[in-house]
């Protein structure tokens, strides 16, 4: 049985792409190099910013997303994963332009939460302004009975977007203690509102927010996507 080839449509940002790749490599039980999964990566940081596009302040990333997805498909990928939550706003039009499937990071996260955290009632969500505006997580969780607690506009701007997009943010200088503390403060504000766990709903967030940093569990969609990709890669190739 031949394992499926994983395609990573990356570059949004590069640090998140490294994180996903690393989690697949570290999460694979191996005895030798040949036991690892074959992975194709298009690290394309030239894809226009997703949040700016959603806010009407920048060009659509869809043409570049399609170009990268087709590149991976033509190179031999059997399916695609995207280490950028906000990019999933374009999931439906993107998947129509290729023949291979795309695993959906938010849908995988919902399935994980329902299985792992049965009985949980409230989750705090840390994500980009673009992701919050699209309602991607809100729609995905709407049928589960789990309520999502969102940051106030002040917390969103002052802590979350500053940690991700600021001059000393993760996208500019990589993970730092400064961005870590900003995200922790945002998480703590959600915990005070009743959050029983925090979703790291932007793929940059798990770079600085780890399990044990706060008093409730951290749900990491990047780790969840990595596990889903490994499971799919092992499934029989049709």
PDB file of C-alpha atoms in Angstrom:
ATOM      1  CA  UNK A   1       0.000   0.000   0.000  1.00  0.00           C
ATOM      2  CA  UNK A   2       1.432   3.348  -1.071  1.00  0.00           C
ATOM      3  CA  UNK A   3       1.043   6.228   1.341  1.00  0.00           C
ATOM      4  CA  UNK A   4      -0.535   9.401   0.055  1.00  0.00           C
ATOM      5  CA  UNK A   5       1.701  12.386  -0.628  1.00  0.00           C
ATOM      6  CA  UNK A   6       0.946  15.419   1.538  1.00  0.00           C
ATOM      7  CA  UNK A   7       0.926  18.862  -0.066  1.00  0.00           C
ATOM      8  CA  UNK A   8       1.388  21.913   2.152  1.00  0.00           C
ATOM      9  CA  UNK A   9       0.168  25.196   0.692  1.00  0.00           C
ATOM     10  CA  UNK A  10       2.294  27.439   2.864  1.00  0.00           C
ATOM     11  CA  UNK A  11       3.873  30.836   3.266  1.00  0.00           C
ATOM     12  CA  UNK A  12       0.984  32.357   5.265  1.00  0.00           C
ATOM     13  CA  UNK A  13       3.228  32.850   7.107  1.00  0.00           C
ATOM     14  CA  UNK A  14       6.465  30.918   6.732  1.00  0.00           C
ATOM     15  CA  UNK A  15       6.809  30.360  10.504  1.00  0.00           C
ATOM     16  CA  UNK A  16       3.389  28.676  10.604  1.00  0.00           C
ATOM     17  CA  UNK A  17       4.405  26.523   7.634  1.00  0.00           C
ATOM     18  CA  UNK A  18       7.546  25.404   9.456  1.00  0.00           C
ATOM     19  CA  UNK A  19       5.438  24.663  12.537  1.00  0.00           C
ATOM     20  CA  UNK A  20       3.027  22.413  10.625  1.00  0.00           C
ATOM     21  CA  UNK A  21       5.835  20.570   8.834  1.00  0.00           C
ATOM     22  CA  UNK A  22       7.708  20.091  12.116  1.00  0.00           C
ATOM     23  CA  UNK A  23       4.612  18.751  13.867  1.00  0.00           C
ATOM     24  CA  UNK A  24       4.122  16.157  11.130  1.00  0.00           C
ATOM     25  CA  UNK A  25       7.778  15.100  11.259  1.00  0.00           C
ATOM     26  CA  UNK A  26       7.900  14.977  15.068  1.00  0.00           C
ATOM     27  CA  UNK A  27       4.519  13.266  15.263  1.00  0.00           C
ATOM     28  CA  UNK A  28       5.482  10.390  12.970  1.00  0.00           C
ATOM     29  CA  UNK A  29       6.711   7.203  14.624  1.00  0.00           C
ATOM     30  CA  UNK A  30       9.787   6.132  12.680  1.00  0.00           C
ATOM     31  CA  UNK A  31      12.896   3.999  12.913  1.00  0.00           C
ATOM     32  CA  UNK A  32      14.588   5.410   9.822  1.00  0.00           C
ATOM     33  CA  UNK A  33      14.309   8.260   7.308  1.00  0.00           C
ATOM     34  CA  UNK A  34      12.286   6.136   4.916  1.00  0.00           C
ATOM     35  CA  UNK A  35       9.471   5.774   7.461  1.00  0.00           C
ATOM     36  CA  UNK A  36       8.564   9.465   7.181  1.00  0.00           C
ATOM     37  CA  UNK A  37       5.782  10.777   4.953  1.00  0.00           C
ATOM     38  CA  UNK A  38       6.586  12.329   1.616  1.00  0.00           C
ATOM     39  CA  UNK A  39       5.630  15.998   1.805  1.00  0.00           C
ATOM     40  CA  UNK A  40       5.585  18.635  -0.923  1.00  0.00           C
ATOM     41  CA  UNK A  41       5.689  22.255   0.261  1.00  0.00           C
ATOM     42  CA  UNK A  42       5.012  25.427  -1.686  1.00  0.00           C
ATOM     43  CA  UNK A  43       6.087  28.147   0.732  1.00  0.00           C
ATOM     44  CA  UNK A  44       4.547  31.104  -1.083  1.00  0.00           C
ATOM     45  CA  UNK A  45       4.784  34.264   1.065  1.00  0.00           C
ATOM     46  CA  UNK A  46       3.808  36.351  -1.984  1.00  0.00           C
ATOM     47  CA  UNK A  47       0.140  35.410  -1.478  1.00  0.00           C
ATOM     48  CA  UNK A  48      -1.677  38.673  -0.605  1.00  0.00           C
ATOM     49  CA  UNK A  49      -2.697  39.172   3.020  1.00  0.00           C
ATOM     50  CA  UNK A  50      -5.967  37.421   3.757  1.00  0.00           C
ATOM     51  CA  UNK A  51      -7.191  39.739   6.512  1.00  0.00           C
ATOM     52  CA  UNK A  52      -6.606  42.878   4.421  1.00  0.00           C
ATOM     53  CA  UNK A  53      -8.477  41.304   1.509  1.00  0.00           C
ATOM     54  CA  UNK A  54     -11.461  40.364   3.679  1.00  0.00           C
ATOM     55  CA  UNK A  55     -11.549  43.908   5.064  1.00  0.00           C
ATOM     56  CA  UNK A  56     -11.550  45.307   1.523  1.00  0.00           C
ATOM     57  CA  UNK A  57      -8.118  46.862   1.996  1.00  0.00           C
ATOM     58  CA  UNK A  58      -6.062  44.644  -0.308  1.00  0.00           C
ATOM     59  CA  UNK A  59      -6.154  42.307  -3.329  1.00  0.00           C
ATOM     60  CA  UNK A  60      -7.727  38.871  -3.177  1.00  0.00           C
ATOM     61  CA  UNK A  61      -5.337  36.018  -2.392  1.00  0.00           C
ATOM     62  CA  UNK A  62      -7.497  33.542  -4.328  1.00  0.00           C
ATOM     63  CA  UNK A  63      -5.576  33.645  -7.663  1.00  0.00           C
ATOM     64  CA  UNK A  64      -2.287  32.917  -5.886  1.00  0.00           C
ATOM     65  CA  UNK A  65      -3.917  30.246  -3.707  1.00  0.00           C
ATOM     66  CA  UNK A  66      -5.193  28.531  -6.853  1.00  0.00           C
ATOM     67  CA  UNK A  67      -1.767  28.785  -8.495  1.00  0.00           C
ATOM     68  CA  UNK A  68      -0.041  27.197  -5.495  1.00  0.00           C
ATOM     69  CA  UNK A  69      -2.682  24.481  -5.136  1.00  0.00           C
ATOM     70  CA  UNK A  70      -2.351  23.535  -8.808  1.00  0.00           C
ATOM     71  CA  UNK A  71       1.434  23.502  -8.487  1.00  0.00           C
ATOM     72  CA  UNK A  72       1.187  20.998  -5.624  1.00  0.00           C
ATOM     73  CA  UNK A  73      -1.366  18.914  -7.513  1.00  0.00           C
ATOM     74  CA  UNK A  74       0.791  18.789 -10.648  1.00  0.00           C
ATOM     75  CA  UNK A  75       3.843  17.882  -8.545  1.00  0.00           C
ATOM     76  CA  UNK A  76       2.060  14.784  -7.255  1.00  0.00           C
ATOM     77  CA  UNK A  77       0.329  15.735  -4.002  1.00  0.00           C
ATOM     78  CA  UNK A  78      -2.664  13.534  -3.183  1.00  0.00           C
ATOM     79  CA  UNK A  79      -4.255  16.113  -0.905  1.00  0.00           C
ATOM     80  CA  UNK A  80      -3.522  19.586   0.452  1.00  0.00           C
ATOM     81  CA  UNK A  81      -3.330  21.172   3.889  1.00  0.00           C
ATOM     82  CA  UNK A  82      -3.133  24.916   4.500  1.00  0.00           C
ATOM     83  CA  UNK A  83      -1.439  26.300   7.639  1.00  0.00           C
ATOM     84  CA  UNK A  84      -3.444  29.527   7.604  1.00  0.00           C
ATOM     85  CA  UNK A  85      -6.888  29.708   9.172  1.00  0.00           C
ATOM     86  CA  UNK A  86      -7.988  32.933   7.473  1.00  0.00           C
ATOM     87  CA  UNK A  87      -7.189  31.464   4.036  1.00  0.00           C
ATOM     88  CA  UNK A  88     -10.030  28.994   4.593  1.00  0.00           C
ATOM     89  CA  UNK A  89     -12.442  31.828   3.826  1.00  0.00           C
ATOM     90  CA  UNK A  90     -11.538  30.953   0.215  1.00  0.00           C
ATOM     91  CA  UNK A  91     -11.869  27.189   0.729  1.00  0.00           C
ATOM     92  CA  UNK A  92     -14.961  26.615  -1.433  1.00  0.00           C
ATOM     93  CA  UNK A  93     -13.830  28.490  -4.575  1.00  0.00           C
ATOM     94  CA  UNK A  94     -10.317  27.070  -4.172  1.00  0.00           C
ATOM     95  CA  UNK A  95     -11.331  23.424  -3.986  1.00  0.00           C
ATOM     96  CA  UNK A  96     -13.393  23.799  -7.169  1.00  0.00           C
ATOM     97  CA  UNK A  97     -10.222  24.650  -9.098  1.00  0.00           C
ATOM     98  CA  UNK A  98      -8.327  21.436  -8.320  1.00  0.00           C
ATOM     99  CA  UNK A  99      -9.067  17.706  -8.416  1.00  0.00           C
ATOM    100  CA  UNK A 100      -7.472  16.664  -5.124  1.00  0.00           C
ATOM    101  CA  UNK A 101      -9.074  17.241  -1.696  1.00  0.00           C
ATOM    102  CA  UNK A 102      -8.145  19.925   0.818  1.00  0.00           C
ATOM    103  CA  UNK A 103      -8.385  19.152   4.521  1.00  0.00           C
ATOM    104  CA  UNK A 104     -10.277  21.933   6.322  1.00  0.00           C
ATOM    105  CA  UNK A 105      -8.441  23.095   9.443  1.00  0.00           C
ATOM    106  CA  UNK A 106     -11.579  24.425  11.153  1.00  0.00           C
ATOM    107  CA  UNK A 107     -13.716  21.359  10.442  1.00  0.00           C
ATOM    108  CA  UNK A 108     -10.926  19.149  11.772  1.00  0.00           C
ATOM    109  CA  UNK A 109     -10.764  21.315  14.898  1.00  0.00           C
ATOM    110  CA  UNK A 110     -14.511  21.002  15.515  1.00  0.00           C
ATOM    111  CA  UNK A 111     -14.323  17.208  15.192  1.00  0.00           C
ATOM    112  CA  UNK A 112     -11.392  17.112  17.613  1.00  0.00           C
ATOM    113  CA  UNK A 113     -13.152  19.273  20.211  1.00  0.00           C
ATOM    114  CA  UNK A 114     -16.359  17.212  20.048  1.00  0.00           C
ATOM    115  CA  UNK A 115     -14.380  14.019  20.571  1.00  0.00           C
ATOM    116  CA  UNK A 116     -11.809  15.237  23.103  1.00  0.00           C
ATOM    117  CA  UNK A 117     -13.745  17.790  25.143  1.00  0.00           C
ATOM    118  CA  UNK A 118     -17.198  16.282  25.573  1.00  0.00           C
ATOM    119  CA  UNK A 119     -19.365  18.421  27.808  1.00  0.00           C
ATOM    120  CA  UNK A 120     -17.404  21.619  27.284  1.00  0.00           C
ATOM    121  CA  UNK A 121     -19.713  24.615  26.950  1.00  0.00           C
ATOM    122  CA  UNK A 122     -17.583  27.685  26.244  1.00  0.00           C
ATOM    123  CA  UNK A 123     -14.430  28.175  24.194  1.00  0.00           C
ATOM    124  CA  UNK A 124     -12.396  31.349  23.870  1.00  0.00           C
ATOM    125  CA  UNK A 125     -11.247  32.196  20.346  1.00  0.00           C
ATOM    126  CA  UNK A 126      -8.008  33.984  19.501  1.00  0.00           C
ATOM    127  CA  UNK A 127      -7.855  34.702  15.766  1.00  0.00           C
ATOM    128  CA  UNK A 128      -7.147  37.465  13.268  1.00  0.00           C
ATOM    129  CA  UNK A 129      -9.728  40.172  12.715  1.00  0.00           C
ATOM    130  CA  UNK A 130     -10.258  38.732   9.248  1.00  0.00           C
ATOM    131  CA  UNK A 131     -11.115  35.303  10.621  1.00  0.00           C
ATOM    132  CA  UNK A 132     -13.467  36.768  13.231  1.00  0.00           C
ATOM    133  CA  UNK A 133     -15.274  38.832  10.587  1.00  0.00           C
ATOM    134  CA  UNK A 134     -15.816  35.853   8.318  1.00  0.00           C
ATOM    135  CA  UNK A 135     -17.507  33.914  11.118  1.00  0.00           C
ATOM    136  CA  UNK A 136     -15.699  30.739  10.039  1.00  0.00           C
ATOM    137  CA  UNK A 137     -15.354  29.347  13.551  1.00  0.00           C
ATOM    138  CA  UNK A 138     -18.747  30.663  14.649  1.00  0.00           C
ATOM    139  CA  UNK A 139     -20.500  28.865  11.781  1.00  0.00           C
ATOM    140  CA  UNK A 140     -18.525  25.662  12.288  1.00  0.00           C
ATOM    141  CA  UNK A 141     -19.381  25.469  15.987  1.00  0.00           C
ATOM    142  CA  UNK A 142     -23.000  26.666  15.635  1.00  0.00           C
ATOM    143  CA  UNK A 143     -24.428  23.136  15.494  1.00  0.00           C
ATOM    144  CA  UNK A 144     -22.345  21.745  18.362  1.00  0.00           C
ATOM    145  CA  UNK A 145     -23.963  23.531  21.282  1.00  0.00           C
ATOM    146  CA  UNK A 146     -20.584  24.985  22.239  1.00  0.00           C
ATOM    147  CA  UNK A 147     -20.486  28.747  22.670  1.00  0.00           C
ATOM    148  CA  UNK A 148     -17.571  30.836  21.428  1.00  0.00           C
ATOM    149  CA  UNK A 149     -16.320  33.768  23.470  1.00  0.00           C
ATOM    150  CA  UNK A 150     -14.723  36.452  21.311  1.00  0.00           C
ATOM    151  CA  UNK A 151     -12.293  39.176  22.375  1.00  0.00           C
ATOM    152  CA  UNK A 152     -13.466  42.747  22.835  1.00  0.00           C
ATOM    153  CA  UNK A 153     -12.512  45.124  20.030  1.00  0.00           C
ATOM    154  CA  UNK A 154      -9.890  46.695  22.304  1.00  0.00           C
ATOM    155  CA  UNK A 155      -8.297  43.340  23.206  1.00  0.00           C
ATOM    156  CA  UNK A 156      -8.411  42.313  19.554  1.00  0.00           C
ATOM    157  CA  UNK A 157      -6.548  45.418  18.382  1.00  0.00           C
ATOM    158  CA  UNK A 158      -4.237  46.043  21.330  1.00  0.00           C
ATOM    159  CA  UNK A 159      -3.126  42.486  22.049  1.00  0.00           C
ATOM    160  CA  UNK A 160      -4.001  39.968  19.343  1.00  0.00           C
ATOM    161  CA  UNK A 161      -3.434  41.919  16.124  1.00  0.00           C
ATOM    162  CA  UNK A 162      -0.424  43.657  17.662  1.00  0.00           C
ATOM    163  CA  UNK A 163       1.096  40.283  18.576  1.00  0.00           C
ATOM    164  CA  UNK A 164       0.573  38.964  15.052  1.00  0.00           C
ATOM    165  CA  UNK A 165       0.920  42.026  12.781  1.00  0.00           C
ATOM    166  CA  UNK A 166       2.699  44.656  14.908  1.00  0.00           C
ATOM    167  CA  UNK A 167       6.193  45.993  14.214  1.00  0.00           C
ATOM    168  CA  UNK A 168       7.501  43.460  16.723  1.00  0.00           C
ATOM    169  CA  UNK A 169       4.796  40.914  15.933  1.00  0.00           C
ATOM    170  CA  UNK A 170       5.193  37.294  14.893  1.00  0.00           C
ATOM    171  CA  UNK A 171       4.889  38.010  11.163  1.00  0.00           C
ATOM    172  CA  UNK A 172       7.599  40.685  11.389  1.00  0.00           C
ATOM    173  CA  UNK A 173      10.203  39.226  13.738  1.00  0.00           C
ATOM    174  CA  UNK A 174       8.996  35.717  14.546  1.00  0.00           C
ATOM    175  CA  UNK A 175       7.945  34.442  17.977  1.00  0.00           C
ATOM    176  CA  UNK A 176       9.101  36.607  20.870  1.00  0.00           C
ATOM    177  CA  UNK A 177       8.460  37.037  24.578  1.00  0.00           C
ATOM    178  CA  UNK A 178       6.653  40.282  23.810  1.00  0.00           C
ATOM    179  CA  UNK A 179       4.179  38.667  21.405  1.00  0.00           C
ATOM    180  CA  UNK A 180       3.790  35.736  23.799  1.00  0.00           C
ATOM    181  CA  UNK A 181       2.765  38.019  26.664  1.00  0.00           C
ATOM    182  CA  UNK A 182       0.277  39.868  24.465  1.00  0.00           C
ATOM    183  CA  UNK A 183      -1.413  36.618  23.460  1.00  0.00           C
ATOM    184  CA  UNK A 184      -1.430  35.362  27.057  1.00  0.00           C
ATOM    185  CA  UNK A 185      -3.129  38.593  28.175  1.00  0.00           C
ATOM    186  CA  UNK A 186      -5.754  38.132  25.467  1.00  0.00           C
ATOM    187  CA  UNK A 187      -6.316  34.532  26.538  1.00  0.00           C
ATOM    188  CA  UNK A 188      -6.653  35.528  30.183  1.00  0.00           C
ATOM    189  CA  UNK A 189      -9.314  38.089  29.265  1.00  0.00           C
ATOM    190  CA  UNK A 190     -11.332  35.305  27.605  1.00  0.00           C
ATOM    191  CA  UNK A 191     -10.878  33.019  30.609  1.00  0.00           C
ATOM    192  CA  UNK A 192     -12.302  35.764  32.834  1.00  0.00           C
ATOM    193  CA  UNK A 193     -15.381  35.732  30.578  1.00  0.00           C
ATOM    194  CA  UNK A 194     -15.848  32.013  31.203  1.00  0.00           C
ATOM    195  CA  UNK A 195     -13.770  30.278  28.522  1.00  0.00           C
ATOM    196  CA  UNK A 196     -13.025  26.669  29.516  1.00  0.00           C
ATOM    197  CA  UNK A 197     -10.369  26.293  26.808  1.00  0.00           C
ATOM    198  CA  UNK A 198      -8.726  28.577  24.253  1.00  0.00           C
ATOM    199  CA  UNK A 199      -8.642  27.938  20.512  1.00  0.00           C
ATOM    200  CA  UNK A 200      -5.408  29.198  18.964  1.00  0.00           C
ATOM    201  CA  UNK A 201      -7.405  30.214  15.902  1.00  0.00           C
ATOM    202  CA  UNK A 202      -4.562  31.784  13.929  1.00  0.00           C
ATOM    203  CA  UNK A 203      -1.658  29.564  12.906  1.00  0.00           C
ATOM    204  CA  UNK A 204       0.823  32.082  14.325  1.00  0.00           C
ATOM    205  CA  UNK A 205      -0.702  31.811  17.816  1.00  0.00           C
ATOM    206  CA  UNK A 206       0.585  28.286  18.664  1.00  0.00           C
ATOM    207  CA  UNK A 207       4.093  29.602  18.023  1.00  0.00           C
ATOM    208  CA  UNK A 208       3.841  31.577  21.276  1.00  0.00           C
ATOM    209  CA  UNK A 209       0.917  30.107  23.251  1.00  0.00           C
ATOM    210  CA  UNK A 210       1.659  26.655  24.622  1.00  0.00           C
ATOM    211  CA  UNK A 211      -0.143  24.200  26.877  1.00  0.00           C
ATOM    212  CA  UNK A 212       0.570  25.230  30.468  1.00  0.00           C
ATOM    213  CA  UNK A 213       0.939  28.949  29.701  1.00  0.00           C
ATOM    214  CA  UNK A 214      -2.612  29.587  30.910  1.00  0.00           C
ATOM    215  CA  UNK A 215      -4.998  27.985  33.393  1.00  0.00           C
ATOM    216  CA  UNK A 216      -7.155  26.222  30.769  1.00  0.00           C
ATOM    217  CA  UNK A 217      -6.298  23.898  27.847  1.00  0.00           C
ATOM    218  CA  UNK A 218      -4.931  25.345  24.598  1.00  0.00           C
ATOM    219  CA  UNK A 219      -6.527  23.855  21.483  1.00  0.00           C
ATOM    220  CA  UNK A 220      -3.989  23.997  18.644  1.00  0.00           C
ATOM    221  CA  UNK A 221      -5.547  23.674  15.150  1.00  0.00           C
ATOM    222  CA  UNK A 222      -2.069  23.264  13.614  1.00  0.00           C
ATOM    223  CA  UNK A 223      -1.420  20.128  15.680  1.00  0.00           C
ATOM    224  CA  UNK A 224      -4.921  18.881  14.878  1.00  0.00           C
ATOM    225  CA  UNK A 225      -4.356  19.445  11.144  1.00  0.00           C
ATOM    226  CA  UNK A 226      -1.001  17.652  11.338  1.00  0.00           C
ATOM    227  CA  UNK A 227      -2.643  14.618  12.952  1.00  0.00           C
ATOM    228  CA  UNK A 228      -5.453  14.621  10.378  1.00  0.00           C
ATOM    229  CA  UNK A 229      -2.918  14.816   7.539  1.00  0.00           C
ATOM    230  CA  UNK A 230      -0.935  11.882   8.912  1.00  0.00           C
ATOM    231  CA  UNK A 231      -4.099   9.798   9.237  1.00  0.00           C
ATOM    232  CA  UNK A 232      -5.161  10.614   5.667  1.00  0.00           C
ATOM    233  CA  UNK A 233      -1.688   9.899   4.296  1.00  0.00           C
ATOM    234  CA  UNK A 234      -1.851   6.427   5.831  1.00  0.00           C
ATOM    235  CA  UNK A 235      -5.292   5.651   4.380  1.00  0.00           C
ATOM    236  CA  UNK A 236      -5.437   3.420   1.275  1.00  0.00           C
ATOM    237  CA  UNK A 237      -4.800   5.198  -2.012  1.00  0.00           C
ATOM    238  CA  UNK A 238      -7.633   4.652  -4.486  1.00  0.00           C
TER     239      UNK A 238
END
